[in-house]
Amino acid sequence: MRYTLRVFRYLRAYRGRIIQTMAFLVITTLLGLAPPRLIQGMVDTATRLGSRSVVALFGIGLLCIAIVSALFAAAQRYSMATIVHGLIYDIRNALYEQILHLPFGFHDQTPTGYLISRMTSDMEALSMFFGFGLGNIVGMVITFLGALIMLVAMSWQLALVALATVPFLAMTTLRSSNLLGPQFLGLRRQFARVTAQLQENFAGVRVVKAFAREQHEVIKFDRQLDDFMVRRLKLARVFMIYMPSMGFLTNLGMVLMLTYGGYAVITGSMSLGQLVASQGYMMMLTGPIRMIGWMVINAQRAEAAAEHLAEVLEHERLIADRLDAIDLGEVRGEIRFENVSFGYEEGAYVLHNCSLEVKPNETLAVMGATGSGKTSVINLIPRFYDVNEGRVLIDGHDVRDIKLASLRQHVGTIFQEAVLFSGTIAENIAYGRPDATQEEIERAAKMAQAHEFITRFPNGYQTHVGERGMTLSGGQRQRMTIARAMLLDPRILIMDDSTSSVDVETEYLIQQAMLEGMRGRTSVVIAHRLSTVKNADRIIVLDKGVIAEEGTHEELLALGGHYRQIYDTQLADQEEAG
Ligand code: GTP
Ligand code: MG
């Protein structure tokens, strides 16, 4: 229970509530022990005294206990629910916060479906355990001991007979939980796989349809579901054997005890009322034993869930503020790389000993073949990843010494892939600055050459874009993300220009948006367009993670190396077009 115990620290906030709930629980359980005694009195009165009024008194007594214990049970349930739901609420929030704060590297390697399972089914397992399991243990122990004491008080011989089947019952229930536990875990894992496939396929539904792979995916899903069902049925078979066995053992115990009690009544060593009462206590004795198995399974489930949660919750936020991290304040916008080497994985560098400098308000174009490390270079500026060797400096400060929020507020990022959220166009543009006024949003949109197409929509800035902005065209999405960065008005702009081809007019608009965006700030742009390249103050060309060439357009053309080659094959025909 190593991992489940760690969840207990979230319970600390509910100490008062827990004491209250336990008090209710103890009262309800103790009250539950009384009725068989009262019934005993009632039966004995009826058979020996024959007094109607005393029987009626016992009846009223039973009714009162029923009412009071119902009230306490209700209070206990509600009080328990507030603890459990509060606990789950706290953990879910902590988990969400942690997931969003974990670095790019974590998200690169963790499938979305996995994280969704953590947020949903693991939470449910914990909620089951803390909601029913924990409270029940206390109630079960009290009930078991209470019933046993009552039985012994009546007749120790009777108590011994009653206990005769209990060890077998306990063994059976433990056996079944040992068998069922791993099966439940397997079932849950399979369910997580099913969820993951759903998540991936719904997100990629366009690709599925475009390649006419619907049937293939349906079959794949069917296979997963089939596996799920097979596991379910296997579980049902275990239940099929164990549930009736436990039922049989319970009944056997009852028969033994009643038979013994029956003889005792005949010989007069026990009253009829006692026999009836002992039956009630016998049921209280076996109930908790039968529950043990279920409790063990619940605890195993909770432990597995807690372990998964710990994996995420205790994952180090490798990229986080240092204690003495600084706020940037005014930024000039100078970027320097000093002998930077970097790799996504241990021992596999994708950048080797790179040094470069971008002066305030300069534009640097980054070029190079695909996979040469362009995106990796610019990822290091807003510290999406940490360097392995060397330093990245902004205005002379190592980026690792700057508060992340401050750093990312001054470094605007336009990703290679245009990601939008479901919401209005205005909300999407204002994503980094939710307090922006309509005027500011429009100014940013104008800079990004997006104002015109936005105002052509009937609802203008209030137009809803679907999930991930799917209702907009690629060129429109791209300009939206430029507008989003423009609104931040960052001193430093990094832009991973996408190569996606658009029509000539859109191409022109995007070019204008980019040039407009770079004006008056330090910009590092991964360039595919001649206009961007020519506009740049300097160009670096990457080759297998090494800065191979550096200079202006003319200088590099004259050099006749990598750049010349890229120019001849990709850029030259843009001369006539532009
Ligand atoms: P294009 O965007 O295709 O033009 O390439 P790029 O120049 O931007 O290359 P990038 O910097 O993305 O990649 C450089 C190298 O790093 C390539 O060999 C990639 O395979 C590798 N790489 C990129 N991202 C990851 C990652 O998240 N994990 C790992 N392990 N490797 C990565
Ligand atoms: Mg790239």
Coordinates of C-alpha atoms and ligand atoms in Angstrom, one line a residue:
M1 CA 0.0 0.0 0.0
R2 CA 3.1 2.2 -0.4
Y3 CA 1.5 4.5 -3.0
T4 CA -2.0 4.6 -1.6
L5 CA -0.5 5.8 1.7
R6 CA 1.0 8.8 -0.1
V7 CA -2.6 9.8 -1.1
F8 CA -3.4 10.1 2.6
R9 CA -1.5 13.4 2.8
Y10 CA -4.4 14.9 0.8
L11 CA -6.7 13.8 3.6
R12 CA -5.0 16.1 6.1
A13 CA -7.2 19.0 5.0
Y14 CA -10.3 17.0 6.0
R15 CA -9.3 16.0 9.6
G16 CA -12.3 17.6 11.2
R17 CA -14.7 16.0 8.8
I18 CA -13.1 12.6 9.1
I19 CA -13.6 12.7 12.9
Q20 CA -17.2 13.7 12.4
T21 CA -17.8 11.0 9.9
M22 CA -16.2 8.4 12.1
A23 CA -18.4 9.4 15.0
F24 CA -21.5 9.0 12.9
L25 CA -20.3 5.7 11.6
V26 CA -19.6 4.3 15.1
I27 CA -23.0 5.4 16.3
T28 CA -24.8 3.9 13.4
T29 CA -22.8 0.6 13.7
L30 CA -23.4 0.4 17.5
L31 CA -27.1 1.1 17.0
G32 CA -27.2 -1.7 14.5
L33 CA -26.1 -4.1 17.2
A34 CA -29.2 -3.5 19.3
P35 CA -32.2 -4.8 17.3
P36 CA -31.5 -8.6 17.7
R37 CA -31.4 -8.0 21.5
L38 CA -34.7 -6.2 21.4
I39 CA -36.2 -8.9 19.1
Q40 CA -35.0 -11.4 21.6
G41 CA -36.9 -9.6 24.4
M42 CA -39.9 -9.4 22.2
V43 CA -40.0 -13.1 21.3
D44 CA -39.4 -14.1 24.9
T45 CA -42.1 -11.8 26.2
A46 CA -44.5 -13.1 23.6
T47 CA -43.8 -16.8 24.3
R48 CA -43.4 -16.6 28.1
L49 CA -45.2 -13.5 29.5
G50 CA -47.8 -13.2 26.8
S51 CA -48.0 -9.4 27.6
R52 CA -49.3 -7.4 24.6
S53 CA -48.2 -4.0 26.0
V54 CA -44.6 -5.1 26.6
V55 CA -44.5 -6.5 23.1
A56 CA -45.7 -3.1 21.9
L57 CA -43.0 -1.4 23.9
F58 CA -40.4 -3.5 22.2
G59 CA -41.9 -2.6 18.9
I60 CA -41.7 1.1 19.7
G61 CA -38.1 0.6 20.8
L62 CA -37.2 -1.1 17.5
L63 CA -38.9 1.7 15.5
C64 CA -37.0 4.4 17.4
I65 CA -33.7 2.7 16.8
A66 CA -34.6 2.3 13.1
I67 CA -35.4 6.0 12.8
V68 CA -32.3 7.3 14.7
S69 CA -29.9 5.0 12.9
A70 CA -31.4 6.0 9.5
L71 CA -30.7 9.6 10.4
F72 CA -27.2 8.9 11.5
A73 CA -26.5 6.8 8.5
A74 CA -27.7 9.6 6.2
A75 CA -25.5 12.1 8.0
Q76 CA -22.5 9.7 7.8
R77 CA -23.0 9.1 4.1
Y78 CA -23.2 12.7 3.2
S79 CA -20.3 13.6 5.4
M80 CA -18.2 10.8 3.9
A81 CA -19.2 12.0 0.4
T82 CA -18.0 15.5 1.0
I83 CA -14.6 14.1 2.1
V84 CA -14.2 11.7 -0.9
H85 CA -15.4 14.2 -3.5
G86 CA -13.3 16.9 -2.0
L87 CA -10.3 14.6 -2.0
I88 CA -10.8 13.6 -5.6
Y89 CA -11.3 17.2 -6.5
D90 CA -8.0 18.2 -4.9
I91 CA -6.0 15.4 -6.5
R92 CA -7.5 16.0 -9.9
N93 CA -6.6 19.7 -9.7
A94 CA -3.1 18.9 -8.5
L95 CA -2.7 16.4 -11.3
Y96 CA -3.9 18.8 -14.0
E97 CA -1.6 21.5 -12.7
Q98 CA 1.3 19.1 -12.7
I99 CA 0.6 17.8 -16.2
L100 CA 0.5 21.3 -17.6
H101 CA 3.7 22.2 -15.9
L102 CA 5.6 19.2 -17.0
P103 CA 8.2 20.0 -19.7
F104 CA 8.0 19.4 -23.4
G105 CA 10.2 16.4 -23.1
F106 CA 7.6 14.6 -20.9
H107 CA 4.8 15.4 -23.3
D108 CA 6.8 14.3 -26.3
Q109 CA 6.9 10.8 -24.8
T110 CA 3.6 10.5 -23.0
P111 CA 0.5 9.6 -25.1
T112 CA -2.5 11.8 -24.5
G113 CA -4.7 8.7 -23.9
Y114 CA -2.4 7.7 -21.0
L115 CA -2.9 11.1 -19.3
I116 CA -6.6 11.0 -19.8
S117 CA -6.8 7.6 -18.1
R118 CA -4.9 9.1 -15.2
M119 CA -7.5 11.9 -14.9
T120 CA -10.5 9.5 -15.2
S121 CA -10.3 5.8 -14.3
D122 CA -7.5 6.2 -11.7
M123 CA -9.5 8.8 -10.0
E124 CA -12.5 6.6 -10.0
A125 CA -10.5 3.7 -8.4
L126 CA -9.3 6.0 -5.6
S127 CA -12.7 7.4 -5.1
M128 CA -14.1 3.8 -4.7
F129 CA -11.4 2.9 -2.2
F130 CA -11.7 6.0 -0.1
G131 CA -15.4 6.3 -0.4
F132 CA -16.5 2.7 0.5
G133 CA -13.4 0.8 1.5
L134 CA -11.9 2.9 4.2
G135 CA -15.1 3.8 6.0
N136 CA -16.3 0.2 5.7
I137 CA -13.3 -1.2 7.4
V138 CA -14.0 0.6 10.6
G139 CA -17.7 -0.3 10.4
M140 CA -16.9 -3.9 9.6
V141 CA -14.5 -4.3 12.5
I142 CA -16.9 -2.9 15.0
T143 CA -19.8 -5.0 13.6
F144 CA -17.7 -8.2 13.7
L145 CA -16.4 -7.7 17.3
G146 CA -19.8 -6.4 18.5
A147 CA -21.7 -9.4 17.1
L148 CA -19.1 -11.8 18.5
I149 CA -19.3 -10.2 22.0
M150 CA -23.1 -10.4 21.9
L151 CA -22.9 -14.1 20.9
V152 CA -20.4 -15.0 23.6
A153 CA -22.5 -13.1 26.2
M154 CA -25.5 -15.3 25.2
S155 CA -23.5 -18.6 25.2
W156 CA -19.9 -19.3 24.5
Q157 CA -20.7 -22.7 23.0
L158 CA -23.1 -21.1 20.6
A159 CA -20.4 -18.6 19.6
L160 CA -18.0 -21.4 18.9
V161 CA -20.4 -23.1 16.6
A162 CA -21.2 -19.8 14.9
L163 CA -17.5 -19.3 14.3
A164 CA -16.9 -22.8 12.9
T165 CA -17.3 -21.8 9.2
V166 CA -15.7 -18.3 9.5
P167 CA -12.1 -19.5 8.8
F168 CA -13.3 -21.3 5.6
L169 CA -15.3 -18.2 4.6
A170 CA -12.3 -16.0 5.1
M171 CA -10.0 -18.4 3.1
T172 CA -12.5 -18.5 0.3
T173 CA -12.9 -14.7 0.1
L174 CA -9.1 -14.2 0.2
R175 CA -8.5 -16.8 -2.4
S176 CA -11.1 -15.2 -4.7
S177 CA -9.5 -11.8 -4.2
N178 CA -6.1 -13.1 -5.1
L179 CA -7.5 -14.5 -8.3
L180 CA -9.7 -11.5 -9.1
G181 CA -7.3 -8.8 -8.2
P182 CA -4.9 -9.4 -11.1
Q183 CA -7.8 -10.0 -13.5
F184 CA -9.3 -6.7 -12.5
L185 CA -6.0 -4.9 -13.2
G186 CA -5.7 -6.6 -16.6
L187 CA -9.3 -5.5 -17.3
R188 CA -8.5 -1.9 -16.5
R189 CA -5.3 -1.9 -18.5
Q190 CA -7.2 -3.2 -21.5
F191 CA -9.8 -0.6 -21.0
A192 CA -7.1 2.1 -21.0
R193 CA -5.9 0.7 -24.3
V194 CA -9.4 0.9 -25.7
T195 CA -9.7 4.5 -24.5
A196 CA -6.3 5.4 -26.0
Q197 CA -7.3 4.0 -29.4
L198 CA -10.5 6.0 -29.3
Q199 CA -8.7 9.1 -28.4
E200 CA -6.1 8.7 -31.2
N201 CA -8.7 7.8 -33.8
F202 CA -11.1 10.5 -33.1
A203 CA -8.3 13.1 -33.2
G204 CA -7.0 11.6 -36.5
V205 CA -10.4 10.9 -38.0
R206 CA -9.6 12.9 -41.1
V207 CA -6.6 10.7 -41.9
V208 CA -8.6 7.6 -41.2
K209 CA -11.3 8.7 -43.7
A210 CA -8.9 10.1 -46.3
F211 CA -7.1 6.8 -46.5
A212 CA -10.4 4.9 -46.4
R213 CA -9.2 3.0 -43.4
E214 CA -12.5 3.1 -41.5
Q215 CA -13.1 -0.6 -41.8
H216 CA -9.5 -1.4 -40.7
E217 CA -9.9 0.8 -37.6
V218 CA -13.3 -0.8 -36.9
I219 CA -11.7 -4.2 -37.0
K220 CA -8.8 -3.1 -34.8
F221 CA -11.2 -1.7 -32.3
D222 CA -13.3 -4.8 -32.4
R223 CA -10.2 -6.8 -31.5
Q224 CA -9.5 -4.6 -28.5
L225 CA -13.1 -4.8 -27.4
D226 CA -13.2 -8.5 -27.9
D227 CA -10.2 -8.9 -25.7
F228 CA -12.0 -6.8 -23.1
M229 CA -15.0 -9.0 -23.3
V230 CA -13.0 -12.2 -22.9
R231 CA -11.4 -10.8 -19.8
R232 CA -14.8 -9.8 -18.5
L233 CA -16.2 -13.2 -19.0
K234 CA -13.2 -14.8 -17.3
L235 CA -13.9 -12.6 -14.4
A236 CA -17.5 -13.6 -14.4
R237 CA -16.5 -17.3 -14.3
V238 CA -14.4 -16.7 -11.1
F239 CA -17.4 -14.9 -9.6
M240 CA -19.6 -17.8 -10.8
I241 CA -17.7 -20.2 -8.6
Y242 CA -16.8 -18.1 -5.6
M243 CA -20.0 -16.2 -5.0
P244 CA -22.1 -19.3 -4.6
S245 CA -19.4 -21.0 -2.5
M246 CA -19.4 -18.1 -0.1
G247 CA -23.2 -18.1 0.0
F248 CA -23.1 -21.9 0.7
L249 CA -20.6 -21.5 3.6
T250 CA -22.7 -18.7 5.1
N251 CA -25.8 -20.9 5.0
L252 CA -23.9 -23.9 6.3
G253 CA -22.8 -21.8 9.3
M254 CA -26.3 -20.7 9.9
V255 CA -27.7 -24.2 9.7
L256 CA -25.1 -25.5 12.2
M257 CA -25.8 -22.7 14.6
L258 CA -29.6 -22.9 14.4
T259 CA -29.5 -26.7 14.8
Y260 CA -27.3 -26.4 17.9
G261 CA -29.5 -23.5 19.2
G262 CA -32.6 -25.6 18.5
Y263 CA -31.3 -28.4 20.7
A264 CA -30.4 -25.8 23.4
V265 CA -33.9 -24.4 23.3
I266 CA -35.4 -27.9 23.7
T267 CA -33.1 -28.7 26.7
G268 CA -34.0 -25.3 28.1
S269 CA -30.5 -23.9 28.3
M270 CA -31.5 -21.2 25.9
S271 CA -34.6 -19.2 25.2
L272 CA -36.4 -19.0 21.9
G273 CA -35.7 -15.3 21.8
Q274 CA -32.0 -15.9 22.2
L275 CA -32.1 -18.3 19.2
V276 CA -33.7 -15.7 17.1
A277 CA -31.3 -13.0 18.2
S278 CA -28.3 -15.3 17.6
Q279 CA -29.4 -15.6 14.0
G280 CA -29.2 -11.9 13.6
Y281 CA -25.7 -11.7 15.1
M282 CA -24.6 -14.6 13.0
M283 CA -25.4 -12.6 9.9
M284 CA -23.5 -9.6 11.3
L285 CA -20.5 -11.9 11.8
T286 CA -20.4 -13.3 8.3
G287 CA -21.2 -10.0 6.4
P288 CA -17.8 -8.4 7.1
I289 CA -15.9 -11.6 6.4
R290 CA -17.5 -11.8 3.0
M291 CA -16.6 -8.2 2.3
I292 CA -12.9 -8.7 3.0
G293 CA -12.3 -10.0 -0.5
W294 CA -14.0 -7.1 -2.1
M295 CA -12.0 -4.8 0.1
V296 CA -8.7 -6.4 -0.9
I297 CA -9.6 -6.0 -4.6
N298 CA -10.5 -2.4 -4.0
A299 CA -7.2 -1.8 -2.2
Q300 CA -5.2 -3.4 -5.0
R301 CA -7.0 -1.3 -7.6
A302 CA -6.4 1.9 -5.6
E303 CA -2.7 0.9 -5.2
A304 CA -2.3 0.5 -8.9
A305 CA -4.0 3.8 -9.5
A306 CA -2.0 5.6 -6.9
E307 CA 1.2 4.2 -8.4
H308 CA 0.3 5.6 -11.8
L309 CA -0.6 8.9 -10.3
A310 CA 2.7 9.1 -8.4
E311 CA 4.5 8.5 -11.7
V312 CA 3.0 11.7 -13.0
L313 CA 2.7 13.7 -9.8
E314 CA 6.2 13.0 -8.7
H315 CA 7.8 13.4 -12.1
E316 CA 10.4 16.1 -11.7
R317 CA 9.5 19.3 -13.3
L318 CA 12.9 19.3 -14.9
I319 CA 12.3 22.7 -16.4
A320 CA 11.2 24.9 -13.5
D321 CA 12.1 28.2 -11.9
R322 CA 15.2 28.3 -9.8
L323 CA 14.7 29.7 -6.3
D324 CA 16.6 32.9 -7.2
A325 CA 15.2 33.2 -10.8
I326 CA 14.9 36.7 -12.0
D327 CA 12.2 38.7 -13.8
L328 CA 13.4 40.1 -17.1
G329 CA 11.9 43.6 -16.8
E330 CA 12.9 45.7 -19.8
V331 CA 14.3 43.5 -22.5
R332 CA 16.7 44.7 -25.2
G333 CA 16.3 41.5 -27.1
E334 CA 19.8 40.2 -27.5
I335 CA 20.2 36.4 -28.0
R336 CA 23.4 34.5 -27.6
F337 CA 24.2 30.8 -27.9
E338 CA 27.6 29.9 -26.4
N339 CA 28.9 26.5 -27.5
V340 CA 25.5 24.9 -27.2
S341 CA 25.1 21.1 -27.5
F342 CA 21.7 19.5 -27.1
G343 CA 20.0 16.2 -27.6
Y344 CA 16.4 15.0 -26.8
E345 CA 17.8 11.7 -25.6
E346 CA 20.8 10.9 -23.5
G347 CA 24.0 10.7 -25.6
A348 CA 22.3 11.5 -28.9
Y349 CA 23.0 15.1 -29.6
V350 CA 21.1 16.8 -32.4
L351 CA 23.0 20.1 -32.0
H352 CA 26.8 20.3 -31.7
N353 CA 28.7 23.2 -30.2
C354 CA 26.6 25.9 -31.8
S355 CA 27.5 29.5 -31.1
L356 CA 25.6 32.5 -32.5
E357 CA 24.5 36.0 -31.7
V358 CA 21.5 38.0 -32.6
K359 CA 21.6 41.7 -31.8
P360 CA 18.5 43.6 -30.6
N361 CA 16.1 44.2 -33.5
E362 CA 18.0 41.9 -35.8
T363 CA 16.4 39.2 -37.9
L364 CA 18.1 35.9 -38.1
A365 CA 17.0 33.4 -40.7
V366 CA 17.6 29.7 -39.9
M367 CA 17.9 27.4 -42.8
G368 CA 19.0 23.8 -43.4
A369 CA 17.7 20.5 -44.6
T370 CA 14.9 18.7 -42.9
G371 CA 16.1 17.2 -39.6
S372 CA 19.1 19.4 -39.5
G373 CA 18.1 20.9 -36.2
K374 CA 16.3 24.1 -37.0
T375 CA 13.3 23.6 -34.7
S376 CA 15.7 22.4 -32.0
V377 CA 17.7 25.6 -32.1
I378 CA 14.7 27.8 -31.7
N379 CA 13.1 25.6 -29.0
L380 CA 16.0 26.4 -26.8
I381 CA 15.4 30.2 -26.7
P382 CA 12.1 30.1 -24.7
R383 CA 13.6 27.1 -22.8
F384 CA 11.2 24.5 -24.0
Y385 CA 14.2 22.2 -23.5
D386 CA 17.4 22.7 -21.5
V387 CA 20.8 22.6 -23.2
N388 CA 23.2 19.7 -22.4
E389 CA 26.3 21.8 -22.8
G390 CA 27.0 25.5 -23.2
R391 CA 24.5 28.4 -22.5
V392 CA 21.7 30.2 -24.1
L393 CA 21.6 33.9 -23.0
I394 CA 19.1 36.6 -23.4
D395 CA 20.4 40.1 -22.7
G396 CA 23.3 38.4 -21.0
H397 CA 21.2 36.3 -18.6
D398 CA 21.3 32.5 -18.9
V399 CA 17.7 31.5 -19.7
R400 CA 17.9 29.0 -16.8
D401 CA 18.2 32.0 -14.4
I402 CA 15.1 33.7 -15.7
K403 CA 11.5 33.0 -14.4
L404 CA 9.8 30.9 -17.0
A405 CA 6.7 33.1 -17.1
S406 CA 8.8 36.2 -17.6
L407 CA 10.9 34.5 -20.3
R408 CA 7.9 33.3 -22.2
Q409 CA 6.1 36.6 -21.9
H410 CA 9.0 38.3 -23.7
V411 CA 9.6 35.5 -26.3
G412 CA 6.7 35.1 -28.7
T413 CA 6.5 31.8 -30.3
I414 CA 4.8 30.8 -33.6
F415 CA 4.9 27.0 -34.0
Q416 CA 5.4 25.1 -37.1
E417 CA 1.9 23.6 -36.7
A418 CA -1.0 26.1 -36.2
V419 CA -2.9 25.0 -33.1
L420 CA -6.1 26.7 -32.1
F421 CA -8.6 25.9 -29.3
S422 CA -12.3 25.6 -29.6
G423 CA -13.8 29.0 -28.8
T424 CA -14.2 32.3 -30.7
I425 CA -11.6 33.9 -33.0
A426 CA -11.2 36.7 -30.5
E427 CA -10.5 34.3 -27.6
N428 CA -7.9 32.4 -29.7
I429 CA -6.0 35.6 -30.6
A430 CA -6.2 36.8 -27.0
Y431 CA -5.0 33.4 -25.7
G432 CA -1.8 34.8 -24.2
R433 CA -3.4 38.0 -22.9
P434 CA -7.0 37.3 -22.0
D435 CA -7.4 40.9 -20.8
A436 CA -6.7 42.4 -24.2
T437 CA -9.3 44.8 -25.5
Q438 CA -11.2 44.3 -28.8
E439 CA -9.1 47.2 -30.2
E440 CA -5.8 45.5 -29.4
I441 CA -7.1 42.2 -30.8
E442 CA -8.0 43.9 -34.0
R443 CA -4.7 45.7 -34.2
A444 CA -2.9 42.3 -33.9
A445 CA -5.2 40.7 -36.5
K446 CA -4.5 43.6 -38.9
M447 CA -0.7 43.1 -38.5
A448 CA -1.1 39.5 -39.2
Q449 CA -3.2 40.2 -42.3
A450 CA -6.1 38.3 -40.7
H451 CA -8.5 41.2 -40.0
E452 CA -10.0 41.1 -43.5
F453 CA -11.0 37.5 -43.6
I454 CA -12.2 37.6 -40.0
T455 CA -14.6 40.5 -40.7
R456 CA -15.9 38.6 -43.7
F457 CA -17.4 36.0 -41.4
P458 CA -21.0 36.9 -40.4
N459 CA -20.1 36.8 -36.7
G460 CA -16.7 38.5 -37.2
Y461 CA -14.4 38.1 -34.2
Q462 CA -17.1 36.2 -32.3
T463 CA -17.0 33.4 -34.9
H464 CA -16.6 30.0 -33.3
V465 CA -13.7 27.9 -34.6
G466 CA -14.3 24.2 -34.1
E467 CA -12.1 21.9 -32.1
R468 CA -8.4 22.7 -33.0
G469 CA -9.6 25.4 -35.4
M470 CA -10.8 22.8 -37.9
T471 CA -13.3 25.2 -39.5
L472 CA -10.6 27.5 -40.7
S473 CA -8.3 27.0 -43.7
G474 CA -4.6 26.3 -43.2
G475 CA -3.6 29.8 -44.3
Q476 CA -6.2 31.4 -42.0
R477 CA -5.1 29.3 -39.1
Q478 CA -1.5 30.3 -39.7
R479 CA -2.3 34.0 -39.7
M480 CA -4.4 33.5 -36.5
T481 CA -1.3 32.2 -34.7
I482 CA 0.8 35.1 -36.0
A483 CA -1.9 37.5 -34.6
R484 CA -1.8 35.6 -31.3
A485 CA 2.0 36.2 -31.0
M486 CA 1.6 39.8 -32.2
L487 CA -0.8 40.6 -29.4
L488 CA 1.8 39.7 -26.8
D489 CA 4.0 42.3 -28.5
P490 CA 7.1 40.3 -27.5
R491 CA 10.6 41.8 -27.7
I492 CA 11.8 38.6 -29.2
L493 CA 9.9 36.6 -31.8
I494 CA 10.6 33.1 -32.8
M495 CA 8.8 31.7 -35.8
D496 CA 8.8 28.1 -37.2
D497 CA 7.4 28.9 -40.6
S498 CA 5.5 26.0 -42.0
T499 CA 6.2 24.8 -45.5
S500 CA 2.5 24.2 -46.2
S501 CA 1.8 25.5 -49.7
V502 CA -1.0 28.0 -50.0
D503 CA -2.3 30.0 -53.0
V504 CA -0.3 33.0 -54.3
E505 CA -2.5 35.6 -52.7
T506 CA -2.5 33.9 -49.3
E507 CA 1.2 33.4 -49.7
Y508 CA 1.6 37.1 -50.2
L509 CA -0.5 37.9 -47.2
I510 CA 1.4 35.6 -45.0
Q511 CA 4.7 37.1 -46.2
Q512 CA 3.3 40.5 -45.3
A513 CA 2.2 39.3 -41.9
M514 CA 5.6 37.9 -41.2
L515 CA 7.5 40.9 -42.3
E516 CA 5.2 43.1 -40.3
G517 CA 5.5 40.9 -37.3
M518 CA 9.3 41.0 -37.3
R519 CA 9.6 44.7 -37.6
G520 CA 11.0 46.4 -34.5
R521 CA 11.9 43.3 -32.6
T522 CA 14.5 40.6 -32.5
S523 CA 13.4 37.7 -34.6
V524 CA 14.7 34.2 -35.3
V525 CA 12.8 32.7 -38.2
I526 CA 13.0 29.3 -39.8
A527 CA 12.6 30.5 -43.3
H528 CA 11.3 28.8 -46.4
R529 CA 10.4 31.9 -48.3
L530 CA 12.8 34.0 -50.3
S531 CA 11.2 37.2 -49.0
T532 CA 11.9 36.2 -45.4
V533 CA 15.4 35.2 -46.2
K534 CA 16.2 38.4 -48.1
N535 CA 14.7 40.5 -45.4
A536 CA 16.9 38.8 -42.7
D537 CA 20.0 40.6 -41.5
R538 CA 21.8 37.4 -41.3
I539 CA 21.3 33.8 -42.2
I540 CA 22.7 30.6 -40.6
V541 CA 22.6 27.3 -42.4
L542 CA 22.5 24.2 -40.3
D543 CA 23.9 20.9 -41.4
K544 CA 23.4 17.8 -39.2
G545 CA 23.2 20.0 -36.1
V546 CA 26.3 22.1 -36.9
I547 CA 26.2 25.7 -38.0
A548 CA 27.8 25.2 -41.4
E549 CA 27.5 28.7 -42.8
E550 CA 26.7 32.2 -41.6
G551 CA 26.3 35.5 -43.5
T552 CA 24.0 37.6 -45.6
H553 CA 22.1 36.4 -48.6
E554 CA 24.7 37.9 -51.0
E555 CA 27.7 36.6 -49.0
L556 CA 26.3 33.1 -48.8
L557 CA 25.4 33.0 -52.5
A558 CA 28.9 34.0 -53.3
L559 CA 30.3 31.3 -51.0
G560 CA 28.8 28.6 -53.2
G561 CA 28.1 26.1 -50.4
H562 CA 25.0 24.7 -48.7
Y563 CA 23.1 28.0 -49.1
R564 CA 23.8 28.2 -52.8
Q565 CA 22.5 24.7 -53.2
I566 CA 19.3 25.5 -51.2
Y567 CA 18.9 28.7 -53.2
D568 CA 19.2 27.0 -56.6
T569 CA 16.9 24.1 -55.7
Q570 CA 14.2 25.8 -53.6
L571 CA 14.4 29.6 -53.6
A572 CA 15.4 30.7 -57.1
D573 CA 12.1 30.1 -58.8
Q574 CA 10.5 32.3 -56.2
E575 CA 12.5 35.2 -57.7
E576 CA 10.2 35.4 -60.7
A577 CA 7.1 34.7 -58.7
G578 CA 7.8 37.4 -56.1
Ligands
GTP1 P1 12.1 20.2 -40.3 O1 11.2 20.8 -39.4 O2 11.7 18.9 -40.9 O3 12.6 21.1 -41.4 O4 13.4 19.7 -39.4 P2 14.2 20.5 -38.3 O5 15.5 21.1 -38.9 O6 13.3 21.5 -37.6 O7 14.7 19.4 -37.4 P3 14.5 19.2 -35.8 O8 15.2 20.2 -35.0 O9 13.0 19.1 -35.5 O10 15.1 17.8 -35.5 C1 16.5 17.6 -35.4 C2 16.7 16.1 -35.0 O11 16.1 15.9 -33.7 C3 16.1 15.1 -35.9 O12 17.0 14.1 -36.1 C4 14.9 14.6 -35.1 O13 14.7 13.2 -35.4 C5 15.3 14.8 -33.7 N1 14.1 15.1 -32.9 C6 13.2 16.2 -33.0 N2 12.3 16.2 -32.0 C7 12.6 15.1 -31.2 C8 12.0 14.6 -30.0 O14 11.0 15.1 -29.5 N3 12.6 13.5 -29.5 C9 13.7 12.9 -30.1 N4 14.2 11.8 -29.5 N5 14.3 13.4 -31.2 C10 13.7 14.5 -31.8
MG2 MG 11.2 21.8 -37.8

